[in-house]
Amino acid sequence: MDRFFEFEKAKLFDTWKRARNNKYSNPKFEEFHNFFKAFYDKIKNEDIASLTETQKIYLKQAMLYFQERVNCLSNNTATNAPYEVVESIKLAAKKWVPDIDDYIILTRYGDYSFYVDQKMEEEVLTYIENDYNIPFHKKTVLLSIPQHYYRDYLNNVVLYHEIGHFVDTINSITDIAVNVTINHIFNKRNSDEILQAFPFLSNNNIPHRYFLDYHFKEYFADIFAASFIGRNIDKYLKYLSYPKTETEDYSPTHPSNKLRFKMMDEFLQGKNNYVIDMIQYILGKKGLPNLCKISSTINANDLYRLLPVELSTDHDIHALYSLAWNVWDGDRSRFKSENNMSFDLQPTQLYTILNNLVEKSISNYLIKTKWENVSK
């Protein structure tokens, strides 16, 4: 078994060899990079046979922890990281995760997802500090984005759904909601309303709690996303599910599309239902802000003039994504009239232009905000 530990150390060295000369624009990435270097320097010549079984267990966990994250670092170099996208969703989460700036968000290629394991990370960092005297007090989040969408600002509205899962995980919102709902089911309270949101409860041959847990999490993430980008999250869901867009079929992990769209529509229309009321109730009990639609005064005029939009507030960043989608779906002949063009923009040209303008608009706002904060 000790030889296998040596094998894993060799793999880790190979990972480090490819990442050690990386340059990062984000100082947090550099800090994590140096943390790993300090850890690797400690273990590279360590005699595995001299370790206790407990130390080996923690070493195995630490090597896996670093293997995942150092591989991510190579996707987060100065030229690679989708900086504006990550900053957008960090701003979205800040009210519900006030210490979001203490998290290092590492992006990687893969299906859209957020991965955070607070318990495991705390164990690894405690082990490294106690056994090797290397303290590190920041937390990491692994954000997966499909490679072909890495710098696609319009498509990455999906990440508002994923950051919703992160907010939920950190605050245990739907964990509490599921426990309360099970109590309501047991005591036959709100039975009709609960069944409307969770129709699988009429089927006694499936594990109700398992389904309930996943479905509540999806509803929360959908509503969270809708509070920032309105119905634009629908576009991605409808495209993914085409041609079964309005299907009533549910899976163990997801409500039916029909119910998901209904839930978001009712939230955006200010209506009440069991799921929305439960989420808002738990947020209130935890002293967290309720979910509500953001407001913004920006308009599409500059986008039609092929200019970046001047953003004044954090809410404007989120509204910009919806604005860009509205332009994509809107009257494309307006580009000709606004710019005295003699030709129609092709979809491929418009796709590139809108993504570039969204990136530039957000970048300008973030730079301006940083300068203002420095000068205070």
Coordinates of C-alpha atoms in Angstrom, one line a residue:
M1 CA 0.0 0.0 0.0
D2 CA 2.9 2.4 0.7
R3 CA 4.0 2.0 -2.9
F4 CA 0.6 3.3 -4.0
F5 CA 1.0 6.4 -1.8
E6 CA 4.3 7.0 -3.6
F7 CA 2.5 6.6 -6.9
E8 CA -0.1 9.2 -5.9
K9 CA 2.8 11.5 -4.8
A10 CA 4.4 11.0 -8.2
K11 CA 1.1 12.0 -9.9
L12 CA 0.9 15.1 -7.7
F13 CA 4.4 16.1 -8.7
D14 CA 3.5 15.7 -12.4
T15 CA 0.5 18.0 -11.8
W16 CA 2.7 20.5 -10.0
K17 CA 5.4 20.3 -12.7
R18 CA 2.8 21.5 -15.3
A19 CA 1.3 24.2 -13.0
R20 CA 4.4 25.6 -11.2
N21 CA 5.1 28.4 -13.7
N22 CA 1.5 29.6 -14.0
K23 CA 0.9 33.3 -13.8
Y24 CA -2.4 34.5 -12.3
S25 CA -4.2 37.9 -12.3
N26 CA -6.0 37.0 -9.2
P27 CA -3.8 37.1 -6.0
K28 CA -5.9 34.5 -4.3
F29 CA -4.9 32.0 -7.0
E30 CA -1.3 32.9 -6.4
E31 CA -1.8 32.4 -2.6
F32 CA -3.3 29.0 -3.2
H33 CA -0.5 28.1 -5.6
N34 CA 2.1 28.9 -2.9
F35 CA 0.1 27.0 -0.3
F36 CA 0.3 23.9 -2.4
K37 CA 4.0 24.4 -3.1
A38 CA 4.7 24.6 0.6
F39 CA 2.7 21.4 1.2
Y40 CA 4.4 19.5 -1.6
D41 CA 7.9 20.6 -0.4
K42 CA 7.0 19.0 2.9
I43 CA 5.7 15.7 1.6
K44 CA 7.9 15.0 -1.4
N45 CA 10.7 13.3 0.6
E46 CA 8.5 12.1 3.5
D47 CA 8.8 8.4 4.4
I48 CA 5.3 6.9 4.0
A49 CA 6.3 4.0 6.3
S50 CA 6.9 6.4 9.2
L51 CA 3.3 7.7 9.1
T52 CA 0.5 6.4 11.4
E53 CA -2.6 5.0 9.8
T54 CA -4.5 8.2 10.7
Q55 CA -1.8 10.3 9.1
K56 CA -2.0 8.2 5.9
I57 CA -5.8 8.7 5.8
Y58 CA -5.4 12.4 6.0
L59 CA -2.5 12.4 3.5
K60 CA -4.6 10.5 1.0
Q61 CA -7.4 13.1 1.4
A62 CA -5.0 16.0 1.1
M63 CA -3.4 14.7 -2.1
L64 CA -6.8 14.2 -3.7
Y65 CA -7.8 17.7 -2.5
F66 CA -4.8 19.3 -4.2
Q67 CA -4.9 17.1 -7.3
E68 CA -8.4 18.5 -8.1
R69 CA -7.6 22.1 -7.3
V70 CA -4.1 22.4 -8.8
N71 CA -5.4 21.0 -12.1
C72 CA -8.0 23.7 -11.9
L73 CA -5.4 26.4 -11.4
S74 CA -4.2 25.8 -15.0
N75 CA -7.7 26.8 -16.2
N76 CA -7.5 30.0 -14.1
T77 CA -4.4 31.7 -15.5
A78 CA -4.3 35.3 -16.4
T79 CA -5.4 34.6 -20.0
N80 CA -7.8 31.8 -19.3
A81 CA -10.1 32.6 -16.3
P82 CA -13.7 33.8 -17.2
Y83 CA -13.2 36.7 -14.7
E84 CA -16.2 38.8 -15.4
V85 CA -18.6 35.8 -15.2
V86 CA -17.2 34.7 -11.9
E87 CA -17.3 38.2 -10.4
S88 CA -21.0 38.5 -11.6
I89 CA -22.1 35.4 -9.7
K90 CA -20.0 36.3 -6.6
L91 CA -21.9 39.6 -6.5
A92 CA -25.2 37.7 -6.8
A93 CA -24.3 35.5 -3.8
K94 CA -22.9 38.2 -1.5
K95 CA -26.1 39.0 0.5
W96 CA -26.6 35.4 1.4
V97 CA -22.9 34.4 1.7
P98 CA -21.3 37.6 3.2
D99 CA -17.8 36.0 3.3
I100 CA -17.9 35.1 -0.4
D101 CA -14.6 37.0 -0.8
D102 CA -12.9 34.4 1.4
Y103 CA -13.7 31.7 -1.1
I104 CA -11.3 31.0 -4.0
I105 CA -13.6 30.1 -7.0
L106 CA -11.6 27.8 -9.3
T107 CA -13.2 27.1 -12.7
R108 CA -12.7 23.9 -14.6
Y109 CA -14.2 22.2 -17.7
G110 CA -17.2 20.1 -17.2
D111 CA -21.0 20.2 -17.0
Y112 CA -22.3 23.2 -15.2
S113 CA -22.0 22.7 -11.5
F114 CA -20.7 24.2 -8.2
Y115 CA -18.8 21.9 -5.9
V116 CA -18.1 22.7 -2.3
D117 CA -17.3 20.3 0.6
Q118 CA -16.9 22.3 3.7
K119 CA -16.4 19.4 6.1
M120 CA -13.7 17.7 4.0
E121 CA -11.8 21.0 3.3
E122 CA -11.8 21.9 7.0
E123 CA -10.4 18.4 7.8
V124 CA -7.6 18.8 5.2
L125 CA -6.6 22.3 6.2
T126 CA -6.6 21.4 9.9
Y127 CA -4.4 18.4 9.2
I128 CA -1.9 20.4 7.1
E129 CA -1.7 23.1 9.7
N130 CA -1.2 20.7 12.6
D131 CA 1.1 18.2 11.0
Y132 CA 3.2 20.5 8.7
N133 CA 2.7 24.0 10.3
I134 CA 1.3 25.5 7.1
P135 CA -1.8 27.6 7.9
F136 CA -4.3 28.5 5.1
H137 CA -7.6 30.1 5.9
K138 CA -9.4 30.5 2.6
K139 CA -12.0 28.1 1.3
T140 CA -12.3 26.8 -2.3
V141 CA -15.2 26.3 -4.6
L142 CA -14.9 24.3 -7.9
L143 CA -17.1 25.8 -10.6
S144 CA -17.5 23.6 -13.7
I145 CA -18.3 25.2 -17.1
P146 CA -18.4 23.4 -20.4
Q147 CA -15.2 24.2 -22.4
H148 CA -17.1 25.4 -25.4
Y149 CA -19.0 27.9 -23.2
Y150 CA -16.1 29.1 -21.1
R151 CA -16.2 32.6 -22.3
D152 CA -19.8 32.6 -23.5
Y153 CA -21.5 35.3 -21.5
L154 CA -25.0 34.8 -22.7
N155 CA -25.0 31.1 -22.1
N156 CA -23.5 31.5 -18.7
V157 CA -26.7 32.9 -17.3
V158 CA -27.0 29.2 -16.2
L159 CA -24.4 30.0 -13.6
Y160 CA -27.0 32.0 -11.6
H161 CA -28.8 28.7 -11.1
E162 CA -25.6 27.0 -10.0
I163 CA -24.7 29.8 -7.6
G164 CA -28.2 29.3 -6.2
H165 CA -27.1 25.8 -5.3
F166 CA -24.0 27.2 -3.6
V167 CA -26.1 29.7 -1.5
D168 CA -28.4 26.9 -0.6
T169 CA -25.6 24.5 0.4
I170 CA -23.8 27.1 2.6
N171 CA -27.0 28.1 4.4
S172 CA -28.8 24.6 4.5
I173 CA -32.0 26.3 3.3
T174 CA -33.6 23.4 1.5
D175 CA -32.3 20.9 4.1
I176 CA -34.5 22.7 6.6
A177 CA -37.3 23.0 4.1
V178 CA -37.4 19.3 3.5
N179 CA -37.5 18.5 7.2
V180 CA -40.4 21.0 7.7
T181 CA -42.3 19.6 4.7
I182 CA -42.0 16.0 5.9
N183 CA -43.4 17.2 9.2
H184 CA -46.3 18.9 7.3
I185 CA -46.9 15.7 5.3
F186 CA -46.9 13.6 8.5
N187 CA -49.4 16.0 10.2
K188 CA -51.5 16.3 7.0
R189 CA -50.9 20.1 6.7
N190 CA -50.9 21.9 3.4
S191 CA -51.4 18.5 1.7
D192 CA -52.9 19.9 -1.6
E193 CA -50.3 22.6 -2.0
I194 CA -47.4 20.2 -1.3
L195 CA -48.8 17.7 -3.8
Q196 CA -49.0 20.4 -6.5
A197 CA -45.3 21.1 -6.2
F198 CA -44.2 17.5 -5.6
P199 CA -46.6 15.2 -7.5
F200 CA -44.3 12.2 -6.9
L201 CA -45.7 12.1 -3.4
S202 CA -48.8 10.3 -4.7
N203 CA -46.5 7.4 -5.7
N204 CA -45.7 5.3 -2.6
N205 CA -43.2 3.1 -4.5
I206 CA -40.5 5.7 -4.6
P207 CA -38.3 7.2 -1.8
H208 CA -40.1 10.4 -1.0
R209 CA -37.4 12.1 1.1
Y210 CA -34.8 11.5 -1.6
F211 CA -36.9 13.0 -4.3
L212 CA -38.1 15.8 -2.1
D213 CA -34.5 16.8 -1.2
Y214 CA -33.4 17.1 -4.9
H215 CA -36.6 18.7 -6.1
F216 CA -36.5 21.4 -3.4
K217 CA -32.9 22.2 -4.3
E218 CA -33.8 22.6 -8.0
Y219 CA -36.7 24.9 -7.2
F220 CA -34.6 27.1 -4.9
A221 CA -31.8 27.4 -7.5
D222 CA -34.4 28.2 -10.3
I223 CA -36.1 30.9 -8.1
F224 CA -32.7 32.3 -7.1
A225 CA -31.6 32.6 -10.7
A226 CA -35.0 34.1 -11.7
S227 CA -34.6 36.9 -9.1
F228 CA -31.5 38.1 -11.0
I229 CA -32.1 37.2 -14.7
G230 CA -35.8 36.8 -14.9
R231 CA -37.1 34.3 -17.4
N232 CA -33.8 34.1 -19.3
I233 CA -32.9 31.0 -17.4
D234 CA -35.9 29.4 -19.2
K235 CA -34.2 29.7 -22.5
Y236 CA -31.4 27.3 -21.6
L237 CA -33.8 24.8 -19.9
K238 CA -36.1 24.8 -22.8
Y239 CA -33.3 24.3 -25.3
L240 CA -31.9 21.4 -23.2
S241 CA -35.3 19.7 -23.0
Y242 CA -36.4 20.3 -26.6
P243 CA -38.6 18.9 -28.1
K244 CA -40.1 17.9 -24.7
T245 CA -40.1 21.4 -23.3
E246 CA -43.5 21.2 -21.6
T247 CA -43.2 17.6 -20.4
E248 CA -44.8 16.8 -17.0
D249 CA -42.3 14.0 -16.5
Y250 CA -40.1 14.3 -13.4
S251 CA -36.9 12.5 -12.5
P252 CA -35.5 11.5 -9.1
T253 CA -33.3 14.6 -9.1
H254 CA -35.4 17.2 -11.1
P255 CA -39.0 18.4 -11.1
S256 CA -40.8 18.4 -14.5
N257 CA -39.9 21.3 -16.8
K258 CA -43.6 22.4 -16.7
L259 CA -43.5 22.7 -12.9
R260 CA -40.1 24.5 -12.9
F261 CA -41.3 27.1 -15.4
K262 CA -44.5 27.5 -13.4
M263 CA -42.6 28.0 -10.2
M264 CA -40.4 30.7 -11.7
D265 CA -43.3 32.4 -13.4
E266 CA -45.3 32.6 -10.1
F267 CA -42.2 34.0 -8.3
L268 CA -41.7 36.7 -11.0
Q269 CA -45.4 37.5 -10.9
G270 CA -45.3 38.0 -7.1
K271 CA -47.6 35.0 -6.4
N272 CA -47.4 32.8 -3.4
N273 CA -47.2 29.0 -3.3
Y274 CA -46.0 26.4 -0.9
V275 CA -42.4 26.3 -2.1
I276 CA -41.9 30.1 -2.5
D277 CA -43.4 30.7 0.9
M278 CA -41.3 28.0 2.6
I279 CA -38.1 29.4 1.1
Q280 CA -38.9 33.0 2.1
Y281 CA -39.9 31.8 5.6
I282 CA -36.6 29.9 6.2
L283 CA -34.5 32.8 4.8
G284 CA -36.3 35.1 7.2
K285 CA -35.8 32.8 10.2
K286 CA -32.1 32.6 9.4
G287 CA -31.8 36.4 9.2
L288 CA -31.1 36.3 5.4
P289 CA -32.7 38.6 2.8
N290 CA -35.8 37.2 1.0
L291 CA -35.5 36.5 -2.7
C292 CA -37.0 39.3 -4.9
K293 CA -36.6 40.6 -8.4
I294 CA -33.8 43.0 -8.9
S295 CA -34.4 46.4 -10.4
S296 CA -32.2 48.2 -12.9
T297 CA -32.6 51.2 -15.2
I298 CA -30.2 50.3 -17.9
N299 CA -31.5 50.0 -21.5
A300 CA -30.4 48.4 -24.8
N301 CA -29.6 51.6 -26.7
D302 CA -25.8 51.3 -26.4
L303 CA -25.9 47.7 -27.3
Y304 CA -27.7 48.5 -30.5
R305 CA -25.1 51.2 -31.2
L306 CA -22.4 48.5 -30.7
L307 CA -21.1 50.2 -27.5
P308 CA -20.5 48.9 -24.0
V309 CA -23.3 49.7 -21.5
E310 CA -22.4 52.0 -18.7
L311 CA -23.2 50.2 -15.5
S312 CA -23.8 52.0 -12.2
T313 CA -24.7 49.3 -9.7
D314 CA -24.2 45.6 -9.1
H315 CA -27.8 45.0 -10.1
D316 CA -26.9 46.5 -13.5
I317 CA -24.5 43.7 -14.1
H318 CA -27.1 41.0 -13.6
A319 CA -29.7 43.0 -15.7
L320 CA -27.1 43.3 -18.5
Y321 CA -27.3 39.5 -19.2
S322 CA -31.1 39.7 -19.6
L323 CA -30.7 42.8 -21.7
A324 CA -28.3 41.1 -24.0
W325 CA -30.7 38.1 -24.4
N326 CA -33.5 40.6 -25.1
V327 CA -31.4 42.1 -27.9
W328 CA -30.6 38.7 -29.3
D329 CA -34.4 37.9 -29.4
G330 CA -35.3 41.4 -30.6
D331 CA -35.5 43.4 -33.8
R332 CA -32.2 43.0 -35.5
S333 CA -32.9 45.5 -38.2
R334 CA -32.4 48.1 -35.5
F335 CA -28.6 47.6 -35.8
K336 CA -28.7 48.8 -39.4
S337 CA -30.7 51.9 -38.6
E338 CA -28.6 52.8 -35.5
N339 CA -25.3 52.4 -37.3
N340 CA -26.1 53.3 -40.9
M341 CA -25.2 49.8 -41.9
S342 CA -25.8 48.6 -45.5
F343 CA -26.0 44.9 -44.5
D344 CA -27.7 42.7 -42.0
L345 CA -25.7 41.3 -39.1
Q346 CA -25.4 37.5 -39.4
P347 CA -26.2 35.5 -36.2
T348 CA -22.6 34.5 -35.9
Q349 CA -21.5 38.2 -36.0
L350 CA -24.2 39.2 -33.5
Y351 CA -23.2 36.4 -31.1
T352 CA -19.6 37.6 -31.1
I353 CA -20.6 41.3 -30.8
L354 CA -23.0 40.7 -27.9
N355 CA -20.6 38.6 -25.9
N356 CA -17.8 41.1 -26.4
L357 CA -20.0 44.0 -25.4
V358 CA -21.2 42.2 -22.2
E359 CA -17.6 41.3 -21.3
K360 CA -16.4 44.9 -21.9
S361 CA -19.4 46.5 -20.0
I362 CA -18.8 44.3 -16.9
S363 CA -15.0 44.8 -17.1
N364 CA -15.4 48.6 -17.2
Y365 CA -17.7 48.5 -14.2
L366 CA -15.5 46.3 -12.1
I367 CA -12.4 48.4 -12.9
K368 CA -14.2 51.6 -12.0
T369 CA -15.5 50.1 -8.8
K370 CA -12.1 49.0 -7.7
W371 CA -10.5 52.4 -8.4
E372 CA -13.3 54.0 -6.4
N373 CA -12.7 51.7 -3.5
V374 CA -9.0 52.3 -3.6
S375 CA -9.4 56.1 -3.5
K376 CA -11.8 56.0 -0.5

